[in-house]
């Protein structure tokens, strides 16, 4: 196997740049550049030299033995001064070493997977972790990266293997005098896993929102103050406000963070009976977007009723408190109630996040659904009596294989290219 190397930190000028080397001959890179192989896991300050003896940089050199490295292979890290010229010279020396080559994007992580240092869900979570922009994205990615989803799958797997084994033992001893009825134990085990799968499936939309953002739509009649509210919430002039009704004809989106969650605020066309065909189109779109949004803020003038169905979690506020003097209302002009509205939005969205599953991807959903289908089939077969135990246990085995694919236990080669396509160089 080749020994691979790449810049592990971002490209460009920096205080420090890390070049990572992984593979069977990694330690010989330390020898070639630093003159010796420092003790594993001890940072050693060394002058790095090219083959002619010229000093390229003074750098920290860190070695990791195969059992204790990210990739599961011998790894060496060079913590260089982050200059383009130093990098180029060090990479050139590495490229000239026999059996060494530049790593492909994601190749370090791929080797970690191949050596069982990470399971497939952790590989995905690592990609998410590197991409994380909000606090909630970081927390979810970190939880999965720490192996939480993998451990859950392992637990299910153990439970299902126990159930299938019970059935198979019963089949083997079917001719014995005293048949033991195992169906209650098996049923209980299958139902436990099934309930977990259900919970994960129902929490997936929240998990998906943590990755891609929640949509919050501001709805109400023209001129009630929707665009002004969007600006007040976002803290900048993102939407055009005016005293002429019907100004906001298209949907305006502003991305922001509320309570650490990624949120897209939508300012929609005012809902009213309109003559103008362009405005009518805007209103139709506003209704659609408000309908599919995760949450709606209904902004009302005195005496208004919400024009759309109000769902659990939706917020209703009266606008222009400064004109009405109503202490319950909000005002984008004076700021009254705006902080509280942000807090309430954060609370509502955070409650949804509490129910989030650890699974975030379509491939997880498919595996959960297929696994659940197999368990349902097995449960139906169990009810038909011992003659069907063999088919029931086969269904349980299929469920196990579906769930194993989640963590990469069974052959998932075709998946890997897809997953690693999202990695950048040096990861
Ligand atoms: P939209 O059509 O619902 O988006 O309403 P706009 O945000 O464009 O506001 C319509 C008019 O109401 C503009 O003249 C705003 O300046 C005014 N307005 C918005 N919010 C307030 C408020 O809190 N107090 C007062 N006095 N005027 C407001
Ligand atoms: Zn508007």
GROMACS .gro file of N, CA, C and O and ligand atoms in nm, residues 223 225-228 239-242 247-248 267-270, ligand 2:
model
   61
  223UNK      N    1  -4.895   4.558   0.458
  223UNK     CA    2  -4.875   4.679   0.539
  223UNK      C    3  -4.884   4.657   0.690
  223UNK      O    4  -4.878   4.753   0.766
  225UNK      N    5  -4.667   4.515   0.860
  225UNK     CA    6  -4.532   4.535   0.915
  225UNK      C    7  -4.442   4.412   0.906
  225UNK      O    8  -4.346   4.398   0.982
  226UNK      N    9  -4.471   4.322   0.811
  226UNK     CA   10  -4.394   4.197   0.798
  226UNK      C   11  -4.248   4.223   0.762
  226UNK      O   12  -4.157   4.169   0.825
  227UNK      N   13  -4.228   4.305   0.658
  227UNK     CA   14  -4.090   4.330   0.614
  227UNK      C   15  -4.011   4.401   0.723
  227UNK      O   16  -3.894   4.372   0.746
  228UNK      N   17  -4.077   4.494   0.792
  228UNK     CA   18  -4.009   4.564   0.902
  228UNK      C   19  -3.971   4.466   1.011
  228UNK      O   20  -3.863   4.476   1.071
  239UNK      N   21  -3.506   4.330   0.376
  239UNK     CA   22  -3.627   4.339   0.294
  239UNK      C   23  -3.664   4.485   0.273
  239UNK      O   24  -3.634   4.570   0.357
  240UNK      N   25  -3.726   4.513   0.162
  240UNK     CA   26  -3.769   4.650   0.135
  240UNK      C   27  -3.900   4.674   0.209
  240UNK      O   28  -3.995   4.598   0.195
  241UNK      N   29  -3.906   4.779   0.288
  241UNK     CA   30  -4.034   4.813   0.351
  241UNK      C   31  -4.087   4.940   0.287
  241UNK      O   32  -4.011   5.025   0.242
  242UNK      N   33  -4.217   4.952   0.278
  242UNK     CA   34  -4.275   5.076   0.225
  242UNK      C   35  -4.417   5.088   0.272
  242UNK      O   36  -4.479   4.992   0.318
  247UNK      N   37  -4.585   4.569  -0.166
  247UNK     CA   38  -4.447   4.589  -0.208
  247UNK      C   39  -4.370   4.456  -0.217
  247UNK      O   40  -4.295   4.433  -0.311
  248UNK      N   41  -4.393   4.370  -0.119
  248UNK     CA   42  -4.320   4.244  -0.115
  248UNK      C   43  -4.395   4.141  -0.198
  248UNK      O   44  -4.489   4.080  -0.152
  267UNK      N   45  -3.992   3.642   0.428
  267UNK     CA   46  -4.086   3.754   0.425
  267UNK      C   47  -4.173   3.731   0.302
  267UNK      O   48  -4.124   3.721   0.191
  268UNK      N   49  -4.302   3.718   0.324
  268UNK     CA   50  -4.390   3.680   0.214
  268UNK      C   51  -4.480   3.795   0.174
  268UNK      O   52  -4.499   3.890   0.249
  269UNK      N   53  -4.537   3.784   0.055
  269UNK     CA   54  -4.632   3.885   0.007
  269UNK      C   55  -4.751   3.891   0.103
  269UNK      O   56  -4.793   3.790   0.157
  270UNK      N   57  -4.802   4.012   0.125
  270UNK     CA   58  -4.918   4.027   0.212
  270UNK      C   59  -5.037   3.952   0.158
  270UNK      O   60  -5.065   3.952   0.038
  429LIG    ZN1   61  -4.344   4.358   0.301
   0.00000   0.00000   0.00000
